[in-house]
Amino acid sequence: MRDVIEGITAQLDRVPLSRFAPSPTGYLHLGHLVNAICTWGITHALGGKVILRLEDHDRGRCRPEYEAAILEDLEWLGLLPDIGTVEAFRAGATRYRQRDNAAAYDSALAQLMATDHVYGCDCSRKTILARAPQTNDELCYDGFCRDRALPAEVPHGTRMWLPSKPIHFDDAWRGPQTQTPAEQCGDILLRDRHGNWTYHFAVTVDDLDQGVNLVIRGEDLLASTGRQILLSERLGRVDPPVYLHHPLITDPAGRKLSKRDFDKALRDYRAEGASPEEVLTLAAQQAGLIEAGRRIDVGELPGIFA
Ligand SMILES: [Zn+2]
C-alpha cells in the first residue's frame, strides 16, 4: 500500500485534512467501515486529521436516530474524529452537520448567481427523458432551460452551466483520470425543486469551506469527481483536493454491496457479540486491504497503509 501514500505526498505538500462523511439515512454497514478504515488509516499514516461530517442535505431521508446510531457506532469502534467530534455533534448545532451549515451554501450560491452560470429549471426527470434518449449510465441534462430566464429558486431547481472541457486528475489509488462532466451529466443541479441542496453542491462547498485537501471515498463516486472539481473552480478554489477512490466490498458474485442482500448493519454484528476488532478485520479482509489470517485493531489502521 506504500504507493498509495507516495501518490498522495507527490501531490499534496500540506498536512492532510480528510473527512468521513456518512449520511444519516440508515445504519453504518461494512461498506462504510471500509471507507472509515481507508480514511483514518491513510490520513493518520500521513500525520493528518480526519473530520466527521454528517451529510444530511436530503432532509426528507435523514433521521435523528440514524445520526445518534452513527455516533454510537464510531465510539464503539474507537474511530474518533479529530475535528467534528462526537461530543460536538451531541452538543447541538455544528458546521460539520450540513443542516446547520445553510449560511455557507447560501453564500456560495450567491457567489455563483453573480456570474452568468446559474439558471432556474423546471424540468423533471420525466421531461428530460422524454426530450432526448439517454446514452449514459446516468441522466444527462440537455440545457433546455438555459435561456428561458426562469427564477433560480423554489419551485424551480437551480442549475449551473458547465463548459464542455475535459477535467484531468490523478487519483491516488487508480491513477490518471479524464472526465468531461458536460457529456456525463450536463449542467449540474445545485438545489432541487423542493429547496434541497444537492450532494455535489453541498460537498464541494463543505470541502472548500472546511479546508479538506484529501478526499478518500469509494469507487462508486469516481464519476462525480470531475464535476466537483469544476464546481470548486467556479467557487474560486485554485487547488482542488487530492482524490482517492478505493475498491468497494463485493459479494461472491462480484456485485457491489447492495441494500437488500448484503447490507447487514455494524450494530447487528455487535448485537451478535462481535468485538470491534472482529468487525474491523472482517471489513478490511473483504475489501482486500489485509491478507487472510491477519487481525487488526483500530490502532493498527495506519500500519495497513504505511
Ligand atoms: Zn430545465
mmCIF file of N, CA and C in Angstrom, residues 99-212:
data_model
loop_
_atom_site.group_PDB
_atom_site.id
_atom_site.type_symbol
_atom_site.label_atom_id
_atom_site.label_comp_id
_atom_site.label_asym_id
_atom_site.label_seq_id
_atom_site.Cartn_x
_atom_site.Cartn_y
_atom_site.Cartn_z
ATOM 1 N N ARG A 99 -27.151 20.289 7.695
ATOM 2 C CA ARG A 99 -28.389 21.007 8.035
ATOM 3 C C ARG A 99 -28.090 22.317 8.770
ATOM 4 N N ASP A 100 -26.982 22.344 9.516
ATOM 5 C CA ASP A 100 -26.635 23.535 10.289
ATOM 6 C C ASP A 100 -25.738 24.490 9.506
ATOM 7 N N ASN A 101 -25.434 24.143 8.264
ATOM 8 C CA ASN A 101 -24.418 24.896 7.529
ATOM 9 C C ASN A 101 -25.021 25.697 6.367
ATOM 10 N N ALA A 102 -26.310 26.023 6.485
ATOM 11 C CA ALA A 102 -27.018 26.674 5.374
ATOM 12 C C ALA A 102 -26.350 27.971 4.939
ATOM 13 N N ALA A 103 -25.781 28.709 5.883
ATOM 14 C CA ALA A 103 -25.178 30.004 5.540
ATOM 15 C C ALA A 103 -24.057 29.826 4.519
ATOM 16 N N ALA A 104 -23.293 28.746 4.643
ATOM 17 C CA ALA A 104 -22.186 28.502 3.702
ATOM 18 C C ALA A 104 -22.725 28.226 2.295
ATOM 19 N N TYR A 105 -23.844 27.477 2.206
ATOM 20 C CA TYR A 105 -24.408 27.159 0.879
ATOM 21 C C TYR A 105 -25.069 28.397 0.271
ATOM 22 N N ASP A 106 -25.765 29.166 1.110
ATOM 23 C CA ASP A 106 -26.391 30.407 0.620
ATOM 24 C C ASP A 106 -25.328 31.337 0.052
ATOM 25 N N SER A 107 -24.235 31.460 0.774
ATOM 26 C CA SER A 107 -23.193 32.381 0.356
ATOM 27 C C SER A 107 -22.500 31.890 -0.924
ATOM 28 N N ALA A 108 -22.267 30.583 -1.028
ATOM 29 C CA ALA A 108 -21.650 30.035 -2.247
ATOM 30 C C ALA A 108 -22.586 30.205 -3.442
ATOM 31 N N LEU A 109 -23.883 29.990 -3.220
ATOM 32 C CA LEU A 109 -24.833 30.144 -4.325
ATOM 33 C C LEU A 109 -24.899 31.611 -4.760
ATOM 34 N N ALA A 110 -24.883 32.529 -3.800
ATOM 35 C CA ALA A 110 -24.911 33.959 -4.142
ATOM 36 C C ALA A 110 -23.691 34.313 -4.998
ATOM 37 N N GLN A 111 -22.560 33.720 -4.663
ATOM 38 C CA GLN A 111 -21.327 33.954 -5.436
ATOM 39 C C GLN A 111 -21.496 33.466 -6.877
ATOM 40 N N LEU A 112 -22.112 32.295 -7.048
ATOM 41 C CA LEU A 112 -22.321 31.752 -8.394
ATOM 42 C C LEU A 112 -23.400 32.528 -9.152
ATOM 43 N N MET A 113 -24.415 33.003 -8.424
ATOM 44 C CA MET A 113 -25.515 33.758 -9.050
ATOM 45 C C MET A 113 -24.990 35.063 -9.644
ATOM 46 N N ALA A 114 -23.931 35.589 -9.049
ATOM 47 C CA ALA A 114 -23.378 36.859 -9.525
ATOM 48 C C ALA A 114 -22.694 36.682 -10.886
ATOM 49 N N THR A 115 -22.499 35.447 -11.293
ATOM 50 C CA THR A 115 -21.938 35.180 -12.628
ATOM 51 C C THR A 115 -23.115 34.829 -13.546
ATOM 52 N N ASP A 116 -22.856 34.524 -14.795
ATOM 53 C CA ASP A 116 -23.952 34.150 -15.699
ATOM 54 C C ASP A 116 -24.123 32.639 -15.758
ATOM 55 N N HIS A 117 -23.606 31.944 -14.786
ATOM 56 C CA HIS A 117 -23.532 30.484 -14.894
ATOM 57 C C HIS A 117 -24.700 29.735 -14.276
ATOM 58 N N VAL A 118 -25.593 30.452 -13.610
ATOM 59 C CA VAL A 118 -26.660 29.788 -12.857
ATOM 60 C C VAL A 118 -28.014 30.138 -13.453
ATOM 61 N N TYR A 119 -28.912 29.156 -13.541
ATOM 62 C CA TYR A 119 -30.251 29.436 -14.066
ATOM 63 C C TYR A 119 -31.300 28.523 -13.430
ATOM 64 N N GLY A 120 -32.558 28.980 -13.523
ATOM 65 C CA GLY A 120 -33.673 28.192 -12.998
ATOM 66 C C GLY A 120 -34.095 27.138 -14.000
ATOM 67 N N CYS A 121 -34.609 26.012 -13.489
ATOM 68 C CA CYS A 121 -35.003 24.894 -14.349
ATOM 69 C C CYS A 121 -36.247 24.248 -13.751
ATOM 70 N N ASP A 122 -37.266 24.032 -14.594
ATOM 71 C CA ASP A 122 -38.477 23.386 -14.075
ATOM 72 C C ASP A 122 -38.660 21.983 -14.652
ATOM 73 N N CYS A 123 -37.598 21.428 -15.202
ATOM 74 C CA CYS A 123 -37.696 20.090 -15.807
ATOM 75 C C CYS A 123 -37.720 19.008 -14.732
ATOM 76 N N SER A 124 -38.494 17.978 -15.003
ATOM 77 C CA SER A 124 -38.453 16.797 -14.138
ATOM 78 C C SER A 124 -37.638 15.734 -14.874
ATOM 79 N N ARG A 125 -37.316 14.699 -14.159
ATOM 80 C CA ARG A 125 -36.595 13.570 -14.769
ATOM 81 C C ARG A 125 -37.356 13.056 -16.000
ATOM 82 N N LYS A 126 -38.671 13.011 -15.839
ATOM 83 C CA LYS A 126 -39.538 12.502 -16.895
ATOM 84 C C LYS A 126 -39.462 13.378 -18.163
ATOM 85 N N THR A 127 -39.503 14.705 -17.989
ATOM 86 C CA THR A 127 -39.492 15.580 -19.177
ATOM 87 C C THR A 127 -38.105 15.551 -19.836
ATOM 88 N N ILE A 128 -37.058 15.416 -19.042
ATOM 89 C CA ILE A 128 -35.706 15.323 -19.619
ATOM 90 C C ILE A 128 -35.596 14.042 -20.465
ATOM 91 N N LEU A 129 -36.105 12.941 -19.901
ATOM 92 C CA LEU A 129 -36.060 11.658 -20.611
ATOM 93 C C LEU A 129 -36.908 11.695 -21.877
ATOM 94 N N ALA A 130 -38.040 12.420 -21.809
ATOM 95 C CA ALA A 130 -38.948 12.463 -22.958
ATOM 96 C C ALA A 130 -38.332 13.245 -24.125
ATOM 97 N N ARG A 131 -37.497 14.237 -23.826
ATOM 98 C CA ARG A 131 -36.903 15.069 -24.883
ATOM 99 C C ARG A 131 -35.779 14.379 -25.636
ATOM 100 N N ALA A 132 -34.952 13.635 -24.876
ATOM 101 C CA ALA A 132 -33.773 13.064 -25.522
ATOM 102 C C ALA A 132 -33.485 11.678 -24.999
ATOM 103 N N PRO A 133 -33.235 10.723 -25.904
ATOM 104 C CA PRO A 133 -32.859 9.389 -25.436
ATOM 105 C C PRO A 133 -31.516 9.471 -24.711
ATOM 106 N N GLN A 134 -31.372 8.696 -23.650
ATOM 107 C CA GLN A 134 -30.160 8.760 -22.831
ATOM 108 C C GLN A 134 -29.202 7.653 -23.238
ATOM 109 N N THR A 135 -27.941 8.021 -23.389
ATOM 110 C CA THR A 135 -26.957 7.010 -23.762
ATOM 111 C C THR A 135 -26.006 6.688 -22.610
ATOM 112 N N ASN A 136 -25.980 7.566 -21.598
ATOM 113 C CA ASN A 136 -25.070 7.356 -20.462
ATOM 114 C C ASN A 136 -25.705 6.454 -19.403
ATOM 115 N N ASP A 137 -24.891 6.109 -18.404
ATOM 116 C CA ASP A 137 -25.396 5.372 -17.244
ATOM 117 C C ASP A 137 -26.266 6.281 -16.382
ATOM 118 N N GLU A 138 -25.984 7.568 -16.427
ATOM 119 C CA GLU A 138 -26.733 8.496 -15.584
ATOM 120 C C GLU A 138 -27.461 9.510 -16.455
ATOM 121 N N LEU A 139 -28.427 10.173 -15.861
ATOM 122 C CA LEU A 139 -29.244 11.144 -16.589
ATOM 123 C C LEU A 139 -28.381 12.334 -17.007
ATOM 124 N N CYS A 140 -28.423 12.666 -18.308
ATOM 125 C CA CYS A 140 -27.635 13.802 -18.807
ATOM 126 C C CYS A 140 -28.588 14.932 -19.184
ATOM 127 N N TYR A 141 -28.481 16.047 -18.489
ATOM 128 C CA TYR A 141 -29.373 17.182 -18.737
ATOM 129 C C TYR A 141 -28.957 17.897 -20.023
ATOM 130 N N ASP A 142 -29.972 18.292 -20.821
ATOM 131 C CA ASP A 142 -29.690 18.828 -22.157
ATOM 132 C C ASP A 142 -29.605 20.356 -22.241
ATOM 133 N N GLY A 143 -29.670 21.043 -21.131
ATOM 134 C CA GLY A 143 -29.539 22.505 -21.165
ATOM 135 C C GLY A 143 -30.792 23.234 -21.630
ATOM 136 N N PHE A 144 -31.916 22.534 -21.608
ATOM 137 C CA PHE A 144 -33.180 23.069 -22.128
ATOM 138 C C PHE A 144 -33.548 24.436 -21.542
ATOM 139 N N CYS A 145 -33.302 24.662 -20.262
ATOM 140 C CA CYS A 145 -33.770 25.889 -19.593
ATOM 141 C C CYS A 145 -32.730 27.017 -19.566
ATOM 142 N N ARG A 146 -31.579 26.785 -20.175
ATOM 143 C CA ARG A 146 -30.505 27.782 -20.113
ATOM 144 C C ARG A 146 -30.965 29.197 -20.466
ATOM 145 N N ASP A 147 -31.782 29.308 -21.523
ATOM 146 C CA ASP A 147 -32.164 30.641 -21.998
ATOM 147 C C ASP A 147 -33.615 30.988 -21.698
ATOM 148 N N ARG A 148 -34.228 30.286 -20.768
ATOM 149 C CA ARG A 148 -35.658 30.528 -20.505
ATOM 150 C C ARG A 148 -35.878 31.583 -19.420
ATOM 151 N N ALA A 149 -34.819 32.005 -18.755
ATOM 152 C CA ALA A 149 -34.892 33.071 -17.741
ATOM 153 C C ALA A 149 -35.894 32.784 -16.615
ATOM 154 N N LEU A 150 -35.997 31.505 -16.211
ATOM 155 C CA LEU A 150 -36.840 31.159 -15.058
ATOM 156 C C LEU A 150 -36.108 31.592 -13.782
ATOM 157 N N PRO A 151 -36.842 32.032 -12.761
ATOM 158 C CA PRO A 151 -36.171 32.355 -11.497
ATOM 159 C C PRO A 151 -35.469 31.114 -10.935
ATOM 160 N N ALA A 152 -34.255 31.310 -10.451
ATOM 161 C CA ALA A 152 -33.475 30.174 -9.928
ATOM 162 C C ALA A 152 -33.804 29.963 -8.457
ATOM 163 N N GLU A 153 -35.062 29.707 -8.168
ATOM 164 C CA GLU A 153 -35.468 29.484 -6.774
ATOM 165 C C GLU A 153 -36.712 28.605 -6.743
ATOM 166 N N VAL A 154 -37.003 28.055 -5.577
ATOM 167 C CA VAL A 154 -38.169 27.181 -5.410
ATOM 168 C C VAL A 154 -39.405 27.946 -5.907
ATOM 169 N N PRO A 155 -40.288 27.324 -6.726
ATOM 170 C CA PRO A 155 -40.389 25.893 -7.036
ATOM 171 C C PRO A 155 -39.543 25.433 -8.223
ATOM 172 N N HIS A 156 -38.577 26.210 -8.651
ATOM 173 C CA HIS A 156 -37.688 25.748 -9.712
ATOM 174 C C HIS A 156 -36.409 25.178 -9.116
ATOM 175 N N GLY A 157 -35.795 24.280 -9.859
ATOM 176 C CA GLY A 157 -34.460 23.834 -9.485
ATOM 177 C C GLY A 157 -33.446 24.906 -9.890
ATOM 178 N N THR A 158 -32.232 24.807 -9.360
ATOM 179 C CA THR A 158 -31.171 25.749 -9.685
ATOM 180 C C THR A 158 -30.028 24.969 -10.314
ATOM 181 N N ARG A 159 -29.685 25.335 -11.551
ATOM 182 C CA ARG A 159 -28.616 24.609 -12.257
ATOM 183 C C ARG A 159 -27.438 25.511 -12.559
ATOM 184 N N MET A 160 -26.273 24.880 -12.766
ATOM 185 C CA MET A 160 -25.090 25.624 -13.178
ATOM 186 C C MET A 160 -24.633 25.136 -14.544
ATOM 187 N N TRP A 161 -24.447 26.081 -15.440
ATOM 188 C CA TRP A 161 -23.942 25.808 -16.778
ATOM 189 C C TRP A 161 -22.507 25.276 -16.678
ATOM 190 N N LEU A 162 -22.222 24.187 -17.395
ATOM 191 C CA LEU A 162 -20.873 23.605 -17.377
ATOM 192 C C LEU A 162 -20.218 23.731 -18.749
ATOM 193 N N PRO A 163 -18.982 24.165 -18.797
ATOM 194 C CA PRO A 163 -18.276 24.209 -20.074
ATOM 195 C C PRO A 163 -17.958 22.788 -20.543
ATOM 196 N N SER A 164 -17.857 22.609 -21.852
ATOM 197 C CA SER A 164 -17.571 21.277 -22.385
ATOM 198 C C SER A 164 -16.064 21.063 -22.445
ATOM 199 N N LYS A 165 -15.449 20.971 -21.286
ATOM 200 C CA LYS A 165 -13.996 20.761 -21.280
ATOM 201 C C LYS A 165 -13.636 19.546 -20.433
ATOM 202 N N PRO A 166 -12.611 18.826 -20.848
ATOM 203 C CA PRO A 166 -12.222 17.662 -20.040
ATOM 204 C C PRO A 166 -11.489 18.094 -18.764
ATOM 205 N N ILE A 167 -11.729 17.347 -17.705
ATOM 206 C CA ILE A 167 -11.066 17.586 -16.424
ATOM 207 C C ILE A 167 -10.108 16.420 -16.182
ATOM 208 N N HIS A 168 -8.867 16.739 -15.872
ATOM 209 C CA HIS A 168 -7.859 15.711 -15.603
ATOM 210 C C HIS A 168 -7.508 15.726 -14.114
ATOM 211 N N PHE A 169 -7.404 14.557 -13.523
ATOM 212 C CA PHE A 169 -6.889 14.473 -12.150
ATOM 213 C C PHE A 169 -6.206 13.126 -11.972
ATOM 214 N N ASP A 170 -5.327 13.085 -10.975
ATOM 215 C CA ASP A 170 -4.540 11.875 -10.743
ATOM 216 C C ASP A 170 -5.066 11.200 -9.481
ATOM 217 N N ASP A 171 -5.910 10.199 -9.641
ATOM 218 C CA ASP A 171 -6.484 9.518 -8.489
ATOM 219 C C ASP A 171 -5.383 8.744 -7.755
ATOM 220 N N ALA A 172 -5.315 8.946 -6.437
ATOM 221 C CA ALA A 172 -4.202 8.370 -5.676
ATOM 222 C C ALA A 172 -4.275 6.841 -5.597
ATOM 223 N N TRP A 173 -5.402 6.248 -5.930
ATOM 224 C CA TRP A 173 -5.496 4.784 -5.956
ATOM 225 C C TRP A 173 -5.480 4.268 -7.381
ATOM 226 N N ARG A 174 -6.162 4.972 -8.293
ATOM 227 C CA ARG A 174 -6.431 4.441 -9.625
ATOM 228 C C ARG A 174 -5.626 5.075 -10.746
ATOM 229 N N GLY A 175 -4.846 6.114 -10.431
ATOM 230 C CA GLY A 175 -4.003 6.730 -11.455
ATOM 231 C C GLY A 175 -4.722 7.829 -12.232
ATOM 232 N N PRO A 176 -4.116 8.301 -13.336
ATOM 233 C CA PRO A 176 -4.638 9.443 -14.080
ATOM 234 C C PRO A 176 -6.043 9.194 -14.642
ATOM 235 N N GLN A 177 -6.901 10.189 -14.509
ATOM 236 C CA GLN A 177 -8.296 10.103 -14.951
ATOM 237 C C GLN A 177 -8.646 11.328 -15.787
ATOM 238 N N THR A 178 -9.526 11.141 -16.768
ATOM 239 C CA THR A 178 -10.076 12.263 -17.529
ATOM 240 C C THR A 178 -11.592 12.111 -17.576
ATOM 241 N N GLN A 179 -12.289 13.175 -17.223
ATOM 242 C CA GLN A 179 -13.759 13.155 -17.263
ATOM 243 C C GLN A 179 -14.256 14.445 -17.909
ATOM 244 N N THR A 180 -15.344 14.344 -18.670
ATOM 245 C CA THR A 180 -15.965 15.537 -19.257
ATOM 246 C C THR A 180 -17.392 15.637 -18.711
ATOM 247 N N PRO A 181 -17.571 16.366 -17.615
ATOM 248 C CA PRO A 181 -18.877 16.416 -16.951
ATOM 249 C C PRO A 181 -20.006 16.874 -17.867
ATOM 250 N N ALA A 182 -19.733 17.787 -18.806
ATOM 251 C CA ALA A 182 -20.803 18.269 -19.695
ATOM 252 C C ALA A 182 -21.390 17.118 -20.507
ATOM 253 N N GLU A 183 -20.580 16.087 -20.770
ATOM 254 C CA GLU A 183 -21.074 14.926 -21.522
ATOM 255 C C GLU A 183 -21.638 13.847 -20.600
ATOM 256 N N GLN A 184 -21.176 13.809 -19.339
ATOM 257 C CA GLN A 184 -21.658 12.780 -18.406
ATOM 258 C C GLN A 184 -23.040 13.136 -17.860
ATOM 259 N N CYS A 185 -23.168 14.359 -17.355
ATOM 260 C CA CYS A 185 -24.395 14.709 -16.617
ATOM 261 C C CYS A 185 -25.021 16.002 -17.112
ATOM 262 N N GLY A 186 -24.309 16.766 -17.951
ATOM 263 C CA GLY A 186 -24.835 18.061 -18.373
ATOM 264 C C GLY A 186 -24.791 19.064 -17.233
ATOM 265 N N ASP A 187 -25.445 20.204 -17.429
ATOM 266 C CA ASP A 187 -25.436 21.260 -16.404
ATOM 267 C C ASP A 187 -25.915 20.707 -15.065
ATOM 268 N N ILE A 188 -25.140 20.964 -14.009
ATOM 269 C CA ILE A 188 -25.472 20.268 -12.748
ATOM 270 C C ILE A 188 -26.474 21.036 -11.900
ATOM 271 N N LEU A 189 -27.254 20.242 -11.201
ATOM 272 C CA LEU A 189 -28.262 20.768 -10.287
ATOM 273 C C LEU A 189 -27.558 21.116 -8.972
ATOM 274 N N LEU A 190 -27.779 22.340 -8.507
ATOM 275 C CA LEU A 190 -27.202 22.767 -7.231
ATOM 276 C C LEU A 190 -28.225 22.636 -6.100
ATOM 277 N N ARG A 191 -29.485 22.935 -6.476
ATOM 278 C CA ARG A 191 -30.578 22.854 -5.494
ATOM 279 C C ARG A 191 -31.793 22.319 -6.240
ATOM 280 N N ASP A 192 -32.512 21.389 -5.629
ATOM 281 C CA ASP A 192 -33.641 20.782 -6.358
ATOM 282 C C ASP A 192 -34.907 21.629 -6.240
ATOM 283 N N ARG A 193 -35.956 21.159 -6.859
ATOM 284 C CA ARG A 193 -37.199 21.938 -6.937
ATOM 285 C C ARG A 193 -37.862 22.118 -5.573
ATOM 286 N N HIS A 194 -37.455 21.290 -4.605
ATOM 287 C CA HIS A 194 -38.034 21.380 -3.263
ATOM 288 C C HIS A 194 -37.158 22.200 -2.311
ATOM 289 N N GLY A 195 -36.033 22.714 -2.828
ATOM 290 C CA GLY A 195 -35.170 23.541 -1.983
ATOM 291 C C GLY A 195 -34.053 22.766 -1.295
ATOM 292 N N ASN A 196 -33.898 21.468 -1.596
ATOM 293 C CA ASN A 196 -32.789 20.694 -1.012
ATOM 294 C C ASN A 196 -31.504 20.953 -1.793
ATOM 295 N N TRP A 197 -30.420 21.226 -1.093
ATOM 296 C CA TRP A 197 -29.110 21.306 -1.760
ATOM 297 C C TRP A 197 -28.770 19.919 -2.286
ATOM 298 N N THR A 198 -28.109 19.871 -3.442
ATOM 299 C CA THR A 198 -27.745 18.556 -3.965
ATOM 300 C C THR A 198 -26.435 18.084 -3.332
ATOM 301 N N TYR A 199 -26.210 16.804 -3.452
ATOM 302 C CA TYR A 199 -24.973 16.213 -2.932
ATOM 303 C C TYR A 199 -23.737 16.920 -3.489
ATOM 304 N N HIS A 200 -23.682 17.093 -4.821
ATOM 305 C CA HIS A 200 -22.469 17.671 -5.427
ATOM 306 C C HIS A 200 -22.193 19.076 -4.903
ATOM 307 N N PHE A 201 -23.242 19.877 -4.801
ATOM 308 C CA PHE A 201 -23.050 21.250 -4.358
ATOM 309 C C PHE A 201 -22.626 21.283 -2.884
ATOM 310 N N ALA A 202 -23.368 20.576 -2.041
ATOM 311 C CA ALA A 202 -23.088 20.636 -0.603
ATOM 312 C C ALA A 202 -21.675 20.139 -0.280
ATOM 313 N N VAL A 203 -21.251 19.026 -0.878
ATOM 314 C CA VAL A 203 -19.921 18.503 -0.508
ATOM 315 C C VAL A 203 -18.799 19.379 -1.074
ATOM 316 N N THR A 204 -19.029 19.975 -2.239
ATOM 317 C CA THR A 204 -17.980 20.827 -2.810
ATOM 318 C C THR A 204 -17.810 22.090 -1.970
ATOM 319 N N VAL A 205 -18.940 22.674 -1.538
ATOM 320 C CA VAL A 205 -18.863 23.854 -0.665
ATOM 321 C C VAL A 205 -18.209 23.468 0.664
ATOM 322 N N ASP A 206 -18.635 22.343 1.236
ATOM 323 C CA ASP A 206 -18.064 21.905 2.519
ATOM 324 C C ASP A 206 -16.553 21.674 2.409
ATOM 325 N N ASP A 207 -16.130 20.977 1.360
ATOM 326 C CA ASP A 207 -14.704 20.668 1.230
ATOM 327 C C ASP A 207 -13.871 21.949 1.135
ATOM 328 N N LEU A 208 -14.401 22.938 0.429
ATOM 329 C CA LEU A 208 -13.699 24.216 0.306
ATOM 330 C C LEU A 208 -13.723 24.968 1.634
ATOM 331 N N ASP A 209 -14.918 25.068 2.203
ATOM 332 C CA ASP A 209 -15.158 25.828 3.432
ATOM 333 C C ASP A 209 -14.379 25.246 4.621
ATOM 334 N N GLN A 210 -14.239 23.919 4.642
ATOM 335 C CA GLN A 210 -13.606 23.252 5.791
ATOM 336 C C GLN A 210 -12.132 22.944 5.559
ATOM 337 N N GLY A 211 -11.623 23.335 4.393
ATOM 338 C CA GLY A 211 -10.193 23.144 4.124
ATOM 339 C C GLY A 211 -9.804 21.701 3.837
ATOM 340 N N VAL A 212 -10.768 20.877 3.397
ATOM 341 C CA VAL A 212 -10.456 19.473 3.097
ATOM 342 C C VAL A 212 -9.559 19.414 1.866
#
